[in-house]
mmCIF file with all atom_site columns, C-alpha atoms in Angstrom:
data_model
loop_
_atom_site.group_PDB
_atom_site.id
_atom_site.type_symbol
_atom_site.label_atom_id
_atom_site.label_alt_id
_atom_site.label_comp_id
_atom_site.label_asym_id
_atom_site.label_entity_id
_atom_site.label_seq_id
_atom_site.pdbx_PDB_ins_code
_atom_site.Cartn_x
_atom_site.Cartn_y
_atom_site.Cartn_z
_atom_site.occupancy
_atom_site.B_iso_or_equiv
_atom_site.pdbx_formal_charge
_atom_site.auth_seq_id
_atom_site.auth_comp_id
_atom_site.auth_asym_id
_atom_site.auth_atom_id
_atom_site.pdbx_PDB_model_num
ATOM 1   C CA . ALA A 1 1   ? 25.595 59.705 -9.339  1.00 0.00 ? 1   ALA A CA 1
ATOM 2   C CA . ILE A 1 2   ? 24.535 57.054 -11.818 1.00 0.00 ? 2   ILE A CA 1
ATOM 3   C CA . ILE A 1 3   ? 24.856 57.673 -15.541 1.00 0.00 ? 3   ILE A CA 1
ATOM 4   C CA . CYS A 1 4   ? 22.505 55.526 -17.618 1.00 0.00 ? 4   CYS A CA 1
ATOM 5   C CA . MET A 1 5   ? 22.007 57.152 -20.929 1.00 0.00 ? 5   MET A CA 1
ATOM 6   C CA . GLY A 1 6   ? 21.087 54.157 -23.056 1.00 0.00 ? 6   GLY A CA 1
ATOM 7   C CA . ASN A 1 7   ? 23.151 54.293 -26.313 1.00 0.00 ? 7   ASN A CA 1
ATOM 8   C CA . SER A 1 8   ? 24.549 57.892 -26.060 1.00 0.00 ? 8   SER A CA 1
ATOM 9   C CA . PHE A 1 9   ? 28.104 57.211 -25.446 1.00 0.00 ? 9   PHE A CA 1
ATOM 10  C CA . GLU A 1 10  ? 29.042 60.892 -26.133 1.00 0.00 ? 10  GLU A CA 1
ATOM 11  C CA . GLY A 1 11  ? 26.275 62.236 -23.751 1.00 0.00 ? 11  GLY A CA 1
ATOM 12  C CA . SER A 1 12  ? 27.619 59.646 -21.067 1.00 0.00 ? 12  SER A CA 1
ATOM 13  C CA . ILE A 1 13  ? 31.168 60.821 -21.391 1.00 0.00 ? 13  ILE A CA 1
ATOM 14  C CA . LEU A 1 14  ? 30.051 64.532 -21.235 1.00 0.00 ? 14  LEU A CA 1
ATOM 15  C CA . ALA A 1 15  ? 28.000 63.769 -18.067 1.00 0.00 ? 15  ALA A CA 1
ATOM 16  C CA . LEU A 1 16  ? 30.943 61.904 -16.685 1.00 0.00 ? 16  LEU A CA 1
ATOM 17  C CA . THR A 1 17  ? 33.310 64.655 -17.018 1.00 0.00 ? 17  THR A CA 1
ATOM 18  C CA . ASN A 1 18  ? 30.905 67.335 -15.783 1.00 0.00 ? 18  ASN A CA 1
ATOM 19  C CA . LEU A 1 19  ? 30.356 65.174 -12.550 1.00 0.00 ? 19  LEU A CA 1
ATOM 20  C CA . LEU A 1 20  ? 34.025 64.585 -12.149 1.00 0.00 ? 20  LEU A CA 1
ATOM 21  C CA . GLU A 1 21  ? 34.579 68.343 -12.386 1.00 0.00 ? 21  GLU A CA 1
ATOM 22  C CA . LEU A 1 22  ? 31.969 68.913 -9.783  1.00 0.00 ? 22  LEU A CA 1
ATOM 23  C CA . LYS A 1 23  ? 33.974 66.430 -7.578  1.00 0.00 ? 23  LYS A CA 1
ATOM 24  C CA . VAL A 1 24  ? 31.126 63.971 -7.079  1.00 0.00 ? 24  VAL A CA 1
ATOM 25  C CA . PRO A 1 25  ? 32.598 61.266 -4.926  1.00 0.00 ? 25  PRO A CA 1
ATOM 26  C CA . CYS A 1 26  ? 31.172 58.110 -6.640  1.00 0.00 ? 26  CYS A CA 1
ATOM 27  C CA . ILE A 1 27  ? 30.085 58.012 -10.149 1.00 0.00 ? 27  ILE A CA 1
ATOM 28  C CA . ALA A 1 28  ? 28.654 54.811 -11.726 1.00 0.00 ? 28  ALA A CA 1
ATOM 29  C CA . VAL A 1 29  ? 28.180 54.524 -15.462 1.00 0.00 ? 29  VAL A CA 1
ATOM 30  C CA . ARG A 1 30  ? 26.375 52.023 -17.698 1.00 0.00 ? 30  ARG A CA 1
ATOM 31  C CA . ALA A 1 31  ? 28.460 50.616 -20.447 1.00 0.00 ? 31  ALA A CA 1
ATOM 32  C CA . ALA A 1 32  ? 27.140 48.889 -23.529 1.00 0.00 ? 32  ALA A CA 1
ATOM 33  C CA . THR A 1 33  ? 30.496 47.162 -24.460 1.00 0.00 ? 33  THR A CA 1
ATOM 34  C CA . LYS A 1 34  ? 33.700 46.183 -22.686 1.00 0.00 ? 34  LYS A CA 1
ATOM 35  C CA . GLN A 1 35  ? 35.592 48.721 -24.885 1.00 0.00 ? 35  GLN A CA 1
ATOM 36  C CA . LYS A 1 36  ? 33.278 51.456 -23.704 1.00 0.00 ? 36  LYS A CA 1
ATOM 37  C CA . ALA A 1 37  ? 33.757 50.345 -20.097 1.00 0.00 ? 37  ALA A CA 1
ATOM 38  C CA . GLN A 1 38  ? 37.335 50.729 -20.440 1.00 0.00 ? 38  GLN A CA 1
ATOM 39  C CA . ILE A 1 39  ? 37.044 54.282 -21.627 1.00 0.00 ? 39  ILE A CA 1
ATOM 40  C CA . PHE A 1 40  ? 34.769 55.235 -18.982 1.00 0.00 ? 40  PHE A CA 1
ATOM 41  C CA . LYS A 1 41  ? 37.125 53.906 -16.419 1.00 0.00 ? 41  LYS A CA 1
ATOM 42  C CA . SER A 1 42  ? 40.150 55.676 -18.031 1.00 0.00 ? 42  SER A CA 1
ATOM 43  C CA . VAL A 1 43  ? 38.086 59.016 -17.852 1.00 0.00 ? 43  VAL A CA 1
ATOM 44  C CA . GLY A 1 44  ? 37.455 58.423 -14.255 1.00 0.00 ? 44  GLY A CA 1
ATOM 45  C CA . ALA A 1 45  ? 34.323 56.556 -13.528 1.00 0.00 ? 45  ALA A CA 1
ATOM 46  C CA . HIS A 1 46  ? 34.333 54.893 -10.232 1.00 0.00 ? 46  HIS A CA 1
ATOM 47  C CA . GLN A 1 47  ? 32.173 52.128 -11.296 1.00 0.00 ? 47  GLN A CA 1
ATOM 48  C CA . VAL A 1 48  ? 31.006 50.677 -14.555 1.00 0.00 ? 48  VAL A CA 1
ATOM 49  C CA . PHE A 1 49  ? 28.107 48.270 -14.848 1.00 0.00 ? 49  PHE A CA 1
ATOM 50  C CA . PHE A 1 50  ? 26.371 46.320 -17.686 1.00 0.00 ? 50  PHE A CA 1
ATOM 51  C CA . VAL A 1 51  ? 22.457 46.349 -17.341 1.00 0.00 ? 51  VAL A CA 1
ATOM 52  C CA . GLU A 1 52  ? 22.114 43.249 -19.438 1.00 0.00 ? 52  GLU A CA 1
ATOM 53  C CA . GLU A 1 53  ? 24.636 41.229 -17.663 1.00 0.00 ? 53  GLU A CA 1
ATOM 54  C CA . GLU A 1 54  ? 23.127 42.227 -14.233 1.00 0.00 ? 54  GLU A CA 1
ATOM 55  C CA . MET A 1 55  ? 19.669 41.410 -15.570 1.00 0.00 ? 55  MET A CA 1
ATOM 56  C CA . GLY A 1 56  ? 20.819 38.014 -16.790 1.00 0.00 ? 56  GLY A CA 1
ATOM 57  C CA . LYS A 1 57  ? 22.173 37.184 -13.416 1.00 0.00 ? 57  LYS A CA 1
ATOM 58  C CA . VAL A 1 58  ? 18.940 38.252 -11.687 1.00 0.00 ? 58  VAL A CA 1
ATOM 59  C CA . LEU A 1 59  ? 16.952 35.942 -14.148 1.00 0.00 ? 59  LEU A CA 1
ATOM 60  C CA . ALA A 1 60  ? 19.385 33.062 -13.753 1.00 0.00 ? 60  ALA A CA 1
ATOM 61  C CA . HIS A 1 61  ? 19.067 33.296 -9.984  1.00 0.00 ? 61  HIS A CA 1
ATOM 62  C CA . SER A 1 62  ? 15.384 33.394 -10.048 1.00 0.00 ? 62  SER A CA 1
ATOM 63  C CA . PHE A 1 63  ? 15.121 30.317 -12.223 1.00 0.00 ? 63  PHE A CA 1
ATOM 64  C CA . SER A 1 64  ? 17.488 28.372 -10.172 1.00 0.00 ? 64  SER A CA 1
ATOM 65  C CA . ARG A 1 65  ? 16.131 29.257 -6.790  1.00 0.00 ? 65  ARG A CA 1
ATOM 66  C CA . PRO A 1 66  ? 12.318 29.844 -7.070  1.00 0.00 ? 66  PRO A CA 1
ATOM 67  C CA . ALA A 1 67  ? 11.946 30.084 -3.382  1.00 0.00 ? 67  ALA A CA 1
ATOM 68  C CA . ILE A 1 68  ? 14.064 33.236 -3.183  1.00 0.00 ? 68  ILE A CA 1
ATOM 69  C CA . LEU A 1 69  ? 11.931 36.045 -4.332  1.00 0.00 ? 69  LEU A CA 1
ATOM 70  C CA . HIS A 1 70  ? 14.272 39.007 -4.088  1.00 0.00 ? 70  HIS A CA 1
ATOM 71  C CA . THR A 1 71  ? 17.994 39.425 -3.686  1.00 0.00 ? 71  THR A CA 1
ATOM 72  C CA . MET A 1 72  ? 20.190 42.233 -2.526  1.00 0.00 ? 72  MET A CA 1
ATOM 73  C CA . ASP A 1 73  ? 23.973 41.861 -2.746  1.00 0.00 ? 73  ASP A CA 1
ATOM 74  C CA . LEU A 1 74  ? 25.491 43.625 0.275   1.00 0.00 ? 74  LEU A CA 1
ATOM 75  C CA . GLY A 1 75  ? 29.164 42.879 -0.834  1.00 0.00 ? 75  GLY A CA 1
ATOM 76  C CA . TYR A 1 76  ? 31.746 40.693 0.646   1.00 0.00 ? 76  TYR A CA 1
ATOM 77  C CA . ASP A 1 77  ? 29.691 37.682 -0.304  1.00 0.00 ? 77  ASP A CA 1
ATOM 78  C CA . LEU A 1 78  ? 26.810 38.760 1.919   1.00 0.00 ? 78  LEU A CA 1
ATOM 79  C CA . LYS A 1 79  ? 23.230 38.829 0.691   1.00 0.00 ? 79  LYS A CA 1
ATOM 80  C CA . LEU A 1 80  ? 19.727 39.876 1.878   1.00 0.00 ? 80  LEU A CA 1
ATOM 81  C CA . VAL A 1 81  ? 17.051 37.680 0.252   1.00 0.00 ? 81  VAL A CA 1
ATOM 82  C CA . GLU A 1 82  ? 13.298 37.501 0.562   1.00 0.00 ? 82  GLU A CA 1
ATOM 83  C CA . TRP A 1 83  ? 12.523 33.803 1.004   1.00 0.00 ? 83  TRP A CA 1
ATOM 84  C CA . SER A 1 84  ? 9.336  31.841 0.878   1.00 0.00 ? 84  SER A CA 1
ATOM 85  C CA . PRO A 1 85  ? 10.155 29.178 3.584   1.00 0.00 ? 85  PRO A CA 1
ATOM 86  C CA . ALA A 1 86  ? 10.255 25.638 2.487   1.00 0.00 ? 86  ALA A CA 1
ATOM 87  C CA . ARG A 1 87  ? 7.636  22.978 3.765   1.00 0.00 ? 87  ARG A CA 1
ATOM 88  C CA . TRP A 1 88  ? 10.127 21.560 6.172   1.00 0.00 ? 88  TRP A CA 1
ATOM 89  C CA . THR A 1 89  ? 9.931  24.827 8.228   1.00 0.00 ? 89  THR A CA 1
ATOM 90  C CA . TRP A 1 90  ? 6.157  25.116 8.251   1.00 0.00 ? 90  TRP A CA 1
ATOM 91  C CA . GLY A 1 91  ? 4.434  24.643 11.642  1.00 0.00 ? 91  GLY A CA 1
ATOM 92  C CA . LYS A 1 92  ? 7.854  25.221 13.446  1.00 0.00 ? 92  LYS A CA 1
ATOM 93  C CA . ALA A 1 93  ? 8.843  28.205 15.521  1.00 0.00 ? 93  ALA A CA 1
ATOM 94  C CA . LEU A 1 94  ? 12.075 30.112 14.830  1.00 0.00 ? 94  LEU A CA 1
ATOM 95  C CA . GLY A 1 95  ? 13.535 29.000 18.102  1.00 0.00 ? 95  GLY A CA 1
ATOM 96  C CA . GLN A 1 96  ? 13.025 25.486 17.011  1.00 0.00 ? 96  GLN A CA 1
ATOM 97  C CA . LEU A 1 97  ? 14.456 25.849 13.656  1.00 0.00 ? 97  LEU A CA 1
ATOM 98  C CA . GLN A 1 98  ? 17.618 27.383 15.022  1.00 0.00 ? 98  GLN A CA 1
ATOM 99  C CA . LEU A 1 99  ? 18.593 28.869 11.525  1.00 0.00 ? 99  LEU A CA 1
ATOM 100 C CA . PRO A 1 100 ? 21.525 30.911 12.721  1.00 0.00 ? 100 PRO A CA 1
ATOM 101 C CA . GLN A 1 101 ? 23.096 27.874 14.583  1.00 0.00 ? 101 GLN A CA 1
ATOM 102 C CA . LYS A 1 102 ? 22.334 25.176 12.019  1.00 0.00 ? 102 LYS A CA 1
ATOM 103 C CA . HIS A 1 103 ? 22.365 27.035 8.584   1.00 0.00 ? 103 HIS A CA 1
ATOM 104 C CA . ARG A 1 104 ? 24.414 30.222 9.326   1.00 0.00 ? 104 ARG A CA 1
ATOM 105 C CA . VAL A 1 105 ? 21.608 32.358 8.215   1.00 0.00 ? 105 VAL A CA 1
ATOM 106 C CA . GLN A 1 106 ? 19.563 35.114 10.063  1.00 0.00 ? 106 GLN A CA 1
ATOM 107 C CA . ILE A 1 107 ? 15.976 36.121 9.774   1.00 0.00 ? 107 ILE A CA 1
ATOM 108 C CA . VAL A 1 108 ? 15.907 39.976 9.765   1.00 0.00 ? 108 VAL A CA 1
ATOM 109 C CA . ALA A 1 109 ? 12.221 40.426 9.413   1.00 0.00 ? 109 ALA A CA 1
ATOM 110 C CA . ILE A 1 110 ? 8.849  38.503 8.563   1.00 0.00 ? 110 ILE A CA 1
ATOM 111 C CA . ARG A 1 111 ? 5.902  39.396 6.646   1.00 0.00 ? 111 ARG A CA 1
ATOM 112 C CA . ARG A 1 112 ? 2.566  37.621 5.978   1.00 0.00 ? 112 ARG A CA 1
ATOM 113 C CA . LYS A 1 113 ? 1.370  37.192 2.401   1.00 0.00 ? 113 LYS A CA 1
ATOM 114 C CA . ASN A 1 114 ? -2.093 38.321 3.316   1.00 0.00 ? 114 ASN A CA 1
ATOM 115 C CA . ASN A 1 115 ? -0.682 41.409 4.879   1.00 0.00 ? 115 ASN A CA 1
ATOM 116 C CA . PRO A 1 116 ? 2.550  42.317 3.119   1.00 0.00 ? 116 PRO A CA 1
ATOM 117 C CA . ARG A 1 117 ? 2.783  45.947 4.522   1.00 0.00 ? 117 ARG A CA 1
ATOM 118 C CA . SER A 1 118 ? 2.954  44.817 8.050   1.00 0.00 ? 118 SER A CA 1
ATOM 119 C CA . ILE A 1 119 ? 6.589  43.940 9.189   1.00 0.00 ? 119 ILE A CA 1
ATOM 120 C CA . ILE A 1 120 ? 7.215  41.498 12.039  1.00 0.00 ? 120 ILE A CA 1
ATOM 121 C CA . PHE A 1 121 ? 10.432 41.463 13.894  1.00 0.00 ? 121 PHE A CA 1
ATOM 122 C CA . PRO A 1 122 ? 11.566 37.821 14.549  1.00 0.00 ? 122 PRO A CA 1
ATOM 123 C CA . SER A 1 123 ? 11.293 36.217 17.813  1.00 0.00 ? 123 SER A CA 1
ATOM 124 C CA . SER A 1 124 ? 11.795 32.570 18.863  1.00 0.00 ? 124 SER A CA 1
ATOM 125 C CA . ASP A 1 125 ? 8.035  31.914 19.181  1.00 0.00 ? 125 ASP A CA 1
ATOM 126 C CA . ILE A 1 126 ? 6.955  33.000 15.701  1.00 0.00 ? 126 ILE A CA 1
ATOM 127 C CA . VAL A 1 127 ? 5.793  29.996 13.683  1.00 0.00 ? 127 VAL A CA 1
ATOM 128 C CA . LEU A 1 128 ? 6.319  29.797 9.889   1.00 0.00 ? 128 LEU A CA 1
ATOM 129 C CA . ASP A 1 129 ? 3.849  28.570 7.456   1.00 0.00 ? 129 ASP A CA 1
ATOM 130 C CA . GLU A 1 130 ? 3.051  28.694 3.739   1.00 0.00 ? 130 GLU A CA 1
ATOM 131 C CA . ASN A 1 131 ? 1.873  32.332 4.073   1.00 0.00 ? 131 ASN A CA 1
ATOM 132 C CA . THR A 1 132 ? 5.257  33.617 5.507   1.00 0.00 ? 132 THR A CA 1
ATOM 133 C CA . LEU A 1 133 ? 7.696  35.644 3.724   1.00 0.00 ? 133 LEU A CA 1
ATOM 134 C CA . THR A 1 134 ? 11.074 36.087 5.402   1.00 0.00 ? 134 THR A CA 1
ATOM 135 C CA . LEU A 1 135 ? 13.864 38.373 4.809   1.00 0.00 ? 135 LEU A CA 1
ATOM 136 C CA . LEU A 1 136 ? 17.137 36.425 5.421   1.00 0.00 ? 136 LEU A CA 1
ATOM 137 C CA . MET A 1 137 ? 20.759 37.506 5.649   1.00 0.00 ? 137 MET A CA 1
ATOM 138 C CA . GLY A 1 138 ? 23.679 35.328 5.019   1.00 0.00 ? 138 GLY A CA 1
ATOM 139 C CA . THR A 1 139 ? 26.427 34.300 2.626   1.00 0.00 ? 139 THR A CA 1
ATOM 140 C CA . ASP A 1 140 ? 25.492 33.122 -0.823  1.00 0.00 ? 140 ASP A CA 1
ATOM 141 C CA . ARG A 1 141 ? 26.811 29.645 -0.007  1.00 0.00 ? 141 ARG A CA 1
ATOM 142 C CA . ASP A 1 142 ? 24.754 29.371 3.282   1.00 0.00 ? 142 ASP A CA 1
ATOM 143 C CA . LEU A 1 143 ? 21.508 30.664 1.713   1.00 0.00 ? 143 LEU A CA 1
ATOM 144 C CA . GLN A 1 144 ? 21.862 28.204 -1.285  1.00 0.00 ? 144 GLN A CA 1
ATOM 145 C CA . ARG A 1 145 ? 22.494 25.364 1.192   1.00 0.00 ? 145 ARG A CA 1
ATOM 146 C CA . LEU A 1 146 ? 19.184 26.378 3.108   1.00 0.00 ? 146 LEU A CA 1
ATOM 147 C CA . GLN A 1 147 ? 17.265 26.426 -0.356  1.00 0.00 ? 147 GLN A CA 1
ATOM 148 C CA . GLU A 1 148 ? 18.475 23.046 -1.369  1.00 0.00 ? 148 GLU A CA 1
ATOM 149 C CA . ARG A 1 149 ? 17.431 21.394 2.044   1.00 0.00 ? 149 ARG A CA 1
ATOM 150 C CA . GLU A 1 150 ? 14.258 19.399 1.364   1.00 0.00 ? 150 GLU A CA 1
ATOM 151 C CA . ASP A 1 151 ? 13.614 17.359 4.566   1.00 0.00 ? 151 ASP A CA 1
#
């Protein structure tokens, strides 16, 4: 369960205690301050999050890596990102790029900008271009290195 009641601290505490009584296995609560986060944890929240802090991270990430369009943290330093391939990949087949071997990232799926609803599963003969969007999986460090490559 996710409790995200804005500024209603009392309402969040009541919802949390009710969900705990119902034995909900995982309860995440939005906190406005570190002090309120500590109270939620002491009452029994499994996770506490700060919306403003998380949004700040998302915005900072999008400014620092403009070719990465969306990011999903999978835990244990593993991420899934939507990447608009760099110019150095255009006109090259996936087999030629050898992204898993050379960059330690794996393309999970491909879409074309002119047909975003159609999902293409990667094969070594698919050629990337400026109209390609890829879904990549890898560690944050490896994805950042790929993003920084310019040749």
